[in-house]
PDB file of C-alpha atoms in Angstrom:
ATOM      1  CA  UNK D  69     100.061  82.712  77.020  1.00  0.00           C
ATOM      2  CA  UNK D  70     100.634  82.575  80.729  1.00  0.00           C
ATOM      3  CA  UNK D  71      97.616  81.823  82.867  1.00  0.00           C
ATOM      4  CA  UNK D  72      96.615  80.987  86.406  1.00  0.00           C
ATOM      5  CA  UNK D  73      93.721  78.719  87.315  1.00  0.00           C
ATOM      6  CA  UNK D  74      92.066  78.441  90.679  1.00  0.00           C
ATOM      7  CA  UNK D  75      89.598  75.608  90.133  1.00  0.00           C
ATOM      8  CA  UNK D  76      87.515  76.239  93.256  1.00  0.00           C
ATOM      9  CA  UNK D  77      85.384  79.380  93.280  1.00  0.00           C
ATOM     10  CA  UNK D  78      83.938  78.760  96.746  1.00  0.00           C
ATOM     11  CA  UNK D  79      85.098  76.512  99.553  1.00  0.00           C
ATOM     12  CA  UNK D  80      83.457  76.016 102.919  1.00  0.00           C
ATOM     13  CA  UNK D  81      85.242  74.372 105.822  1.00  0.00           C
ATOM     14  CA  UNK D  82      84.543  73.977 109.507  1.00  0.00           C
ATOM     15  CA  UNK D  83      86.652  75.840 112.013  1.00  0.00           C
ATOM     16  CA  UNK D  84      89.575  73.651 113.040  1.00  0.00           C
ATOM     17  CA  UNK D  85      89.537  71.636 109.825  1.00  0.00           C
ATOM     18  CA  UNK D  86      92.447  71.543 107.420  1.00  0.00           C
ATOM     19  CA  UNK D  87      92.426  73.559 104.225  1.00  0.00           C
ATOM     20  CA  UNK D  88      93.923  73.235 100.793  1.00  0.00           C
ATOM     21  CA  UNK D  89      93.346  75.803  98.051  1.00  0.00           C
ATOM     22  CA  UNK D  90      94.426  74.808  94.577  1.00  0.00           C
ATOM     23  CA  UNK D  91      96.374  76.850  92.066  1.00  0.00           C
ATOM     24  CA  UNK D  92      97.647  75.746  88.672  1.00  0.00           C
ATOM     25  CA  UNK D  93      99.665  77.854  86.292  1.00  0.00           C
ATOM     26  CA  UNK D  94     100.668  77.719  82.689  1.00  0.00           C
ATOM     27  CA  UNK D  95     104.144  78.986  81.933  1.00  0.00           C
ATOM     28  CA  UNK D  96     107.144  77.550  80.157  1.00  0.00           C
ATOM     29  CA  UNK D  97     109.766  78.292  82.767  1.00  0.00           C
ATOM     30  CA  UNK D  98     109.686  78.388  86.544  1.00  0.00           C
ATOM     31  CA  UNK D  99     107.560  81.353  87.467  1.00  0.00           C
ATOM     32  CA  UNK D 100     107.510  83.488  90.551  1.00  0.00           C
ATOM     33  CA  UNK D 101     104.477  82.393  92.586  1.00  0.00           C
ATOM     34  CA  UNK D 102     102.441  84.268  95.143  1.00  0.00           C
ATOM     35  CA  UNK D 103      99.381  83.876  97.333  1.00  0.00           C
ATOM     36  CA  UNK D 104      97.486  86.960  98.420  1.00  0.00           C
ATOM     37  CA  UNK D 105      94.506  87.187 100.761  1.00  0.00           C
ATOM     38  CA  UNK D 106      91.700  89.737 100.691  1.00  0.00           C
ATOM     39  CA  UNK D 107      89.661  90.003 103.869  1.00  0.00           C
ATOM     40  CA  UNK D 108      86.214  91.601 103.582  1.00  0.00           C
ATOM     41  CA  UNK D 109      86.484  95.317 102.883  1.00  0.00           C
ATOM     42  CA  UNK D 110      90.262  95.194 102.776  1.00  0.00           C
ATOM     43  CA  UNK D 111      92.974  95.353 100.182  1.00  0.00           C
ATOM     44  CA  UNK D 112      95.037  92.304  99.285  1.00  0.00           C
ATOM     45  CA  UNK D 113      97.846  91.187 101.589  1.00  0.00           C
ATOM     46  CA  UNK D 114     100.752  88.944 100.674  1.00  0.00           C
ATOM     47  CA  UNK D 115     100.616  85.552 102.414  1.00  0.00           C
ATOM     48  CA  UNK D 116     103.702  83.949 100.899  1.00  0.00           C
ATOM     49  CA  UNK D 117     105.824  83.679  97.782  1.00  0.00           C
ATOM     50  CA  UNK D 118     108.103  81.248  95.974  1.00  0.00           C
ATOM     51  CA  UNK D 119     110.995  82.032  93.685  1.00  0.00           C
ATOM     52  CA  UNK D 120     113.421  79.139  93.977  1.00  0.00           C
ATOM     53  CA  UNK D 121     114.918  76.695  96.427  1.00  0.00           C
ATOM     54  CA  UNK D 122     112.881  74.777  98.950  1.00  0.00           C
ATOM     55  CA  UNK D 123     109.562  73.958  97.329  1.00  0.00           C
ATOM     56  CA  UNK D 124     107.649  74.195 100.610  1.00  0.00           C
ATOM     57  CA  UNK D 125     107.320  77.806 101.696  1.00  0.00           C
ATOM     58  CA  UNK D 126     105.953  79.177 104.925  1.00  0.00           C
ATOM     59  CA  UNK D 127     103.902  82.313 105.108  1.00  0.00           C
ATOM     60  CA  UNK D 128     102.064  84.481 107.560  1.00  0.00           C
ATOM     61  CA  UNK D 129      98.976  83.467 109.558  1.00  0.00           C
ATOM     62  CA  UNK D 130     100.095  79.812 109.653  1.00  0.00           C
ATOM     63  CA  UNK D 131      99.793  79.214 105.903  1.00  0.00           C
ATOM     64  CA  UNK D 132     102.176  77.236 103.751  1.00  0.00           C
ATOM     65  CA  UNK D 133     102.326  76.387 100.058  1.00  0.00           C
ATOM     66  CA  UNK D 134     104.108  73.753  98.031  1.00  0.00           C
ATOM     67  CA  UNK D 135     105.466  74.228  94.518  1.00  0.00           C
ATOM     68  CA  UNK D 136     105.195  71.109  92.382  1.00  0.00           C
ATOM     69  CA  UNK D 137     106.841  71.597  89.024  1.00  0.00           C
ATOM     70  CA  UNK D 138     105.565  68.317  87.601  1.00  0.00           C
ATOM     71  CA  UNK D 139     101.971  69.351  88.285  1.00  0.00           C
ATOM     72  CA  UNK D 140     102.420  73.081  87.570  1.00  0.00           C
ATOM     73  CA  UNK D 141     100.797  73.704  90.913  1.00  0.00           C
ATOM     74  CA  UNK D 142     101.273  75.911  93.932  1.00  0.00           C
ATOM     75  CA  UNK D 143      98.616  74.858  96.434  1.00  0.00           C
ATOM     76  CA  UNK D 144      98.011  76.741  99.650  1.00  0.00           C
ATOM     77  CA  UNK D 145      97.482  74.826 102.882  1.00  0.00           C
ATOM     78  CA  UNK D 146      96.665  75.403 106.504  1.00  0.00           C
ATOM     79  CA  UNK D 147      96.394  72.590 109.063  1.00  0.00           C
ATOM     80  CA  UNK D 148      93.667  74.188 111.200  1.00  0.00           C
ATOM     81  CA  UNK D 149      91.431  76.964 109.940  1.00  0.00           C
ATOM     82  CA  UNK D 150      90.257  79.816 112.149  1.00  0.00           C
ATOM     83  CA  UNK D 151      87.055  81.807 111.639  1.00  0.00           C
ATOM     84  CA  UNK D 152      89.193  84.855 110.830  1.00  0.00           C
ATOM     85  CA  UNK D 153      90.565  83.052 107.767  1.00  0.00           C
ATOM     86  CA  UNK D 154      87.281  83.629 105.941  1.00  0.00           C
ATOM     87  CA  UNK D 155      88.379  85.717 102.970  1.00  0.00           C
ATOM     88  CA  UNK D 156      89.135  85.543  99.277  1.00  0.00           C
ATOM     89  CA  UNK D 157      92.431  84.035  98.257  1.00  0.00           C
ATOM     90  CA  UNK D 158      94.281  84.842  95.065  1.00  0.00           C
ATOM     91  CA  UNK D 159      97.122  82.954  93.460  1.00  0.00           C
ATOM     92  CA  UNK D 160      99.397  85.016  91.228  1.00  0.00           C
ATOM     93  CA  UNK D 161     102.214  84.320  88.825  1.00  0.00           C
ATOM     94  CA  UNK D 162     105.066  86.596  87.920  1.00  0.00           C
ATOM     95  CA  UNK D 163     106.723  85.897  84.618  1.00  0.00           C
ATOM     96  CA  UNK D 164     110.067  86.884  83.178  1.00  0.00           C
ATOM     97  CA  UNK D 165     110.692  90.579  82.934  1.00  0.00           C
ATOM     98  CA  UNK D 166     110.109  91.499  86.504  1.00  0.00           C
ATOM     99  CA  UNK D 167     107.366  91.810  89.011  1.00  0.00           C
ATOM    100  CA  UNK D 168     105.288  94.522  87.395  1.00  0.00           C
ATOM    101  CA  UNK D 169     102.964  92.262  85.448  1.00  0.00           C
ATOM    102  CA  UNK D 170     101.619  89.654  87.797  1.00  0.00           C
ATOM    103  CA  UNK D 171      98.857  87.438  86.479  1.00  0.00           C
ATOM    104  CA  UNK D 172      96.181  86.754  89.074  1.00  0.00           C
ATOM    105  CA  UNK D 173      93.812  83.848  89.285  1.00  0.00           C
ATOM    106  CA  UNK D 174      90.078  84.370  89.624  1.00  0.00           C
ATOM    107  CA  UNK D 175      90.202  83.802  93.370  1.00  0.00           C
ATOM    108  CA  UNK D 176      88.755  81.294  95.824  1.00  0.00           C
ATOM    109  CA  UNK D 177      86.286  82.515  98.409  1.00  0.00           C
ATOM    110  CA  UNK D 178      86.645  80.690 101.718  1.00  0.00           C
ATOM    111  CA  UNK D 179      83.792  80.452 104.192  1.00  0.00           C
ATOM    112  CA  UNK D 180      84.405  79.068 107.685  1.00  0.00           C
ATOM    113  CA  UNK D 181      81.617  77.420 109.673  1.00  0.00           C
ATOM    114  CA  UNK D 182      81.820  77.544 113.460  1.00  0.00           C
TER     115      UNK D 182
ATOM    116  CA  UNK B 177     103.576  99.957 107.927  1.00  0.00           C
ATOM    117  CA  UNK B 178     103.121 100.740 104.281  1.00  0.00           C
ATOM    118  CA  UNK B 179      99.925 102.596 103.606  1.00  0.00           C
ATOM    119  CA  UNK B 180      98.204 102.871 100.251  1.00  0.00           C
ATOM    120  CA  UNK B 181      95.224 105.164 100.423  1.00  0.00           C
ATOM    121  CA  UNK B 182      92.459 105.380  97.882  1.00  0.00           C
ATOM    122  CA  UNK B 183      90.549 108.560  98.482  1.00  0.00           C
ATOM    123  CA  UNK B 184      87.117 107.334  97.417  1.00  0.00           C
ATOM    124  CA  UNK B 185      85.723 104.033  98.661  1.00  0.00           C
ATOM    125  CA  UNK B 186      82.424 104.310  96.803  1.00  0.00           C
ATOM    126  CA  UNK B 187      81.498 106.377  93.777  1.00  0.00           C
ATOM    127  CA  UNK B 188      78.371 106.558  91.655  1.00  0.00           C
ATOM    128  CA  UNK B 189      78.715 108.265  88.292  1.00  0.00           C
ATOM    129  CA  UNK B 190      76.646 108.657  85.166  1.00  0.00           C
ATOM    130  CA  UNK B 191      77.528 107.407  81.711  1.00  0.00           C
ATOM    131  CA  UNK B 192      79.766 109.869  79.923  1.00  0.00           C
ATOM    132  CA  UNK B 193      81.112 111.545  83.059  1.00  0.00           C
ATOM    133  CA  UNK B 194      84.844 111.966  83.597  1.00  0.00           C
ATOM    134  CA  UNK B 195      85.995 110.050  86.660  1.00  0.00           C
ATOM    135  CA  UNK B 196      89.173 110.443  88.694  1.00  0.00           C
ATOM    136  CA  UNK B 197      90.335 107.773  91.103  1.00  0.00           C
ATOM    137  CA  UNK B 198      93.156 108.895  93.355  1.00  0.00           C
ATOM    138  CA  UNK B 199      95.763 106.802  95.103  1.00  0.00           C
ATOM    139  CA  UNK B 200      98.528 107.870  97.471  1.00  0.00           C
ATOM    140  CA  UNK B 201     101.308 105.769  99.003  1.00  0.00           C
ATOM    141  CA  UNK B 202     103.513 106.844 101.861  1.00  0.00           C
ATOM    142  CA  UNK B 203     106.597 104.664 101.379  1.00  0.00           C
ATOM    143  CA  UNK B 204     108.421 106.288  98.486  1.00  0.00           C
ATOM    144  CA  UNK B 205     107.816 103.308  96.194  1.00  0.00           C
ATOM    145  CA  UNK B 206     108.761 103.789  92.566  1.00  0.00           C
ATOM    146  CA  UNK B 207     106.239 101.342  91.148  1.00  0.00           C
ATOM    147  CA  UNK B 208     102.501 101.879  91.369  1.00  0.00           C
ATOM    148  CA  UNK B 209      99.608 100.004  89.801  1.00  0.00           C
ATOM    149  CA  UNK B 210      95.928 100.144  89.001  1.00  0.00           C
ATOM    150  CA  UNK B 211      93.977  96.895  88.872  1.00  0.00           C
ATOM    151  CA  UNK B 212      90.374  96.155  88.160  1.00  0.00           C
ATOM    152  CA  UNK B 213      88.704  93.399  90.196  1.00  0.00           C
ATOM    153  CA  UNK B 214      85.625  91.621  88.885  1.00  0.00           C
ATOM    154  CA  UNK B 215      83.951  88.455  90.213  1.00  0.00           C
ATOM    155  CA  UNK B 216      85.201  85.380  88.436  1.00  0.00           C
ATOM    156  CA  UNK B 217      87.961  87.310  86.676  1.00  0.00           C
ATOM    157  CA  UNK B 218      90.282  88.099  89.554  1.00  0.00           C
ATOM    158  CA  UNK B 219      92.524  91.140  89.213  1.00  0.00           C
ATOM    159  CA  UNK B 220      93.438  92.535  85.840  1.00  0.00           C
ATOM    160  CA  UNK B 221      96.169  95.112  85.378  1.00  0.00           C
ATOM    161  CA  UNK B 222      95.048  98.364  83.785  1.00  0.00           C
ATOM    162  CA  UNK B 223      98.206 100.472  83.956  1.00  0.00           C
ATOM    163  CA  UNK B 224     101.336 100.718  86.002  1.00  0.00           C
ATOM    164  CA  UNK B 225     103.939 103.400  86.548  1.00  0.00           C
ATOM    165  CA  UNK B 226     107.609 102.799  87.285  1.00  0.00           C
ATOM    166  CA  UNK B 227     108.564 106.430  87.873  1.00  0.00           C
ATOM    167  CA  UNK B 228     107.152 109.929  87.879  1.00  0.00           C
ATOM    168  CA  UNK B 229     105.542 110.691  84.526  1.00  0.00           C
ATOM    169  CA  UNK B 230     106.366 107.166  83.318  1.00  0.00           C
ATOM    170  CA  UNK B 231     103.623 104.670  82.626  1.00  0.00           C
ATOM    171  CA  UNK B 232     103.041 101.424  80.843  1.00  0.00           C
ATOM    172  CA  UNK B 233      99.877  99.722  79.669  1.00  0.00           C
ATOM    173  CA  UNK B 234      98.690  96.633  81.399  1.00  0.00           C
ATOM    174  CA  UNK B 235      96.310  94.022  80.063  1.00  0.00           C
ATOM    175  CA  UNK B 236      93.126  96.111  79.830  1.00  0.00           C
ATOM    176  CA  UNK B 237      94.054  99.794  79.259  1.00  0.00           C
ATOM    177  CA  UNK B 238      91.227 100.614  76.853  1.00  0.00           C
ATOM    178  CA  UNK B 239      88.979 103.360  78.180  1.00  0.00           C
ATOM    179  CA  UNK B 240      91.435 104.391  80.891  1.00  0.00           C
ATOM    180  CA  UNK B 241      94.356 106.756  81.286  1.00  0.00           C
ATOM    181  CA  UNK B 242      96.652 107.485  84.201  1.00  0.00           C
ATOM    182  CA  UNK B 243      98.655 110.328  85.633  1.00  0.00           C
ATOM    183  CA  UNK B 244     101.678 110.343  87.882  1.00  0.00           C
ATOM    184  CA  UNK B 245     102.927 113.852  88.517  1.00  0.00           C
ATOM    185  CA  UNK B 246     104.365 113.087  91.949  1.00  0.00           C
ATOM    186  CA  UNK B 247     106.010 109.927  93.183  1.00  0.00           C
ATOM    187  CA  UNK B 248     103.472 109.279  95.908  1.00  0.00           C
ATOM    188  CA  UNK B 249     100.339 109.813  93.817  1.00  0.00           C
ATOM    189  CA  UNK B 250      98.940 107.741  90.961  1.00  0.00           C
ATOM    190  CA  UNK B 251      95.600 108.635  89.422  1.00  0.00           C
ATOM    191  CA  UNK B 252      93.308 106.590  87.232  1.00  0.00           C
ATOM    192  CA  UNK B 253      91.130 108.515  84.812  1.00  0.00           C
ATOM    193  CA  UNK B 254      88.036 107.391  82.988  1.00  0.00           C
ATOM    194  CA  UNK B 255      87.584 110.019  80.270  1.00  0.00           C
ATOM    195  CA  UNK B 256      83.983 109.034  79.541  1.00  0.00           C
ATOM    196  CA  UNK B 257      82.630 106.468  81.948  1.00  0.00           C
ATOM    197  CA  UNK B 258      80.589 103.600  80.599  1.00  0.00           C
ATOM    198  CA  UNK B 259      78.429 101.033  82.364  1.00  0.00           C
ATOM    199  CA  UNK B 260      80.924  98.269  81.600  1.00  0.00           C
ATOM    200  CA  UNK B 261      83.439 100.110  83.763  1.00  0.00           C
ATOM    201  CA  UNK B 262      81.345  99.441  86.852  1.00  0.00           C
ATOM    202  CA  UNK B 263      83.825  97.547  89.003  1.00  0.00           C
ATOM    203  CA  UNK B 264      86.135  97.518  92.000  1.00  0.00           C
ATOM    204  CA  UNK B 265      89.398  99.353  91.350  1.00  0.00           C
ATOM    205  CA  UNK B 266      92.472  98.515  93.375  1.00  0.00           C
ATOM    206  CA  UNK B 267      95.612 100.615  93.615  1.00  0.00           C
ATOM    207  CA  UNK B 268      98.914  99.080  94.686  1.00  0.00           C
ATOM    208  CA  UNK B 269     102.522 100.022  95.130  1.00  0.00           C
ATOM    209  CA  UNK B 270     105.500  97.694  95.028  1.00  0.00           C
ATOM    210  CA  UNK B 271     108.728  97.320  96.897  1.00  0.00           C
ATOM    211  CA  UNK B 272     110.965  94.415  95.996  1.00  0.00           C
ATOM    212  CA  UNK B 273     108.671  91.543  95.125  1.00  0.00           C
ATOM    213  CA  UNK B 274     105.711  92.556  97.276  1.00  0.00           C
ATOM    214  CA  UNK B 275     102.634  94.500  96.270  1.00  0.00           C
ATOM    215  CA  UNK B 276     100.835  96.616  98.862  1.00  0.00           C
ATOM    216  CA  UNK B 277      97.197  97.301  98.089  1.00  0.00           C
ATOM    217  CA  UNK B 278      94.716  99.968  98.985  1.00  0.00           C
ATOM    218  CA  UNK B 279      91.241  99.046 100.177  1.00  0.00           C
ATOM    219  CA  UNK B 280      89.688  99.639  96.795  1.00  0.00           C
ATOM    220  CA  UNK B 281      87.286 102.061  95.133  1.00  0.00           C
ATOM    221  CA  UNK B 282      83.949 100.634  94.114  1.00  0.00           C
ATOM    222  CA  UNK B 283      82.681 102.507  91.077  1.00  0.00           C
ATOM    223  CA  UNK B 284      79.139 102.240  89.800  1.00  0.00           C
ATOM    224  CA  UNK B 285      78.337 103.806  86.434  1.00  0.00           C
ATOM    225  CA  UNK B 286      74.639 104.338  85.777  1.00  0.00           C
TER     226      UNK B 286
END
């Protein structure tokens, strides 16, 4: 069965530090891959997505993610974190058959120290 | 901007009560979704609808039903609420490959 694993439940970084959030998936073919962010009290917002082509994708708010087929990973990165990035981040996988049944990871909660 | 509005942000209900969670989107999207969000479990799909009066079960439909009488409105119904349905419920609509989410309805069942 398809699955998504976000190994880190909580991460704390200092403002200005770099960030990498990990995401691993289990799926036989190349999936559609997404990162969503949920700020406190808000709904989820799409940060970026990957379907094919260039394995390094750019998103909003200065985030990027890299698809590595050999590692079944789609890690999210940001070179310099801002206090406003404190939120929960969800990796999601879309499998064959369309985009109506995304599988979400458990989420990684990011705290940012001043 | 796309807006997905969930009418109730916080609800407290008693075991056995019937609960309606309402969701409205303003962008004429065909596809709408109800997710349940629990700590450590992420989002799990309860039901989705791809057209008026059309619905399909997600991963955890037991104990829930849905209604979509108009394109812009998608309702989640708990026929007889139970304590294990205490959770955050998120509604979303989809255009292309992007989901747009409401702010969530936090339901507590006592």
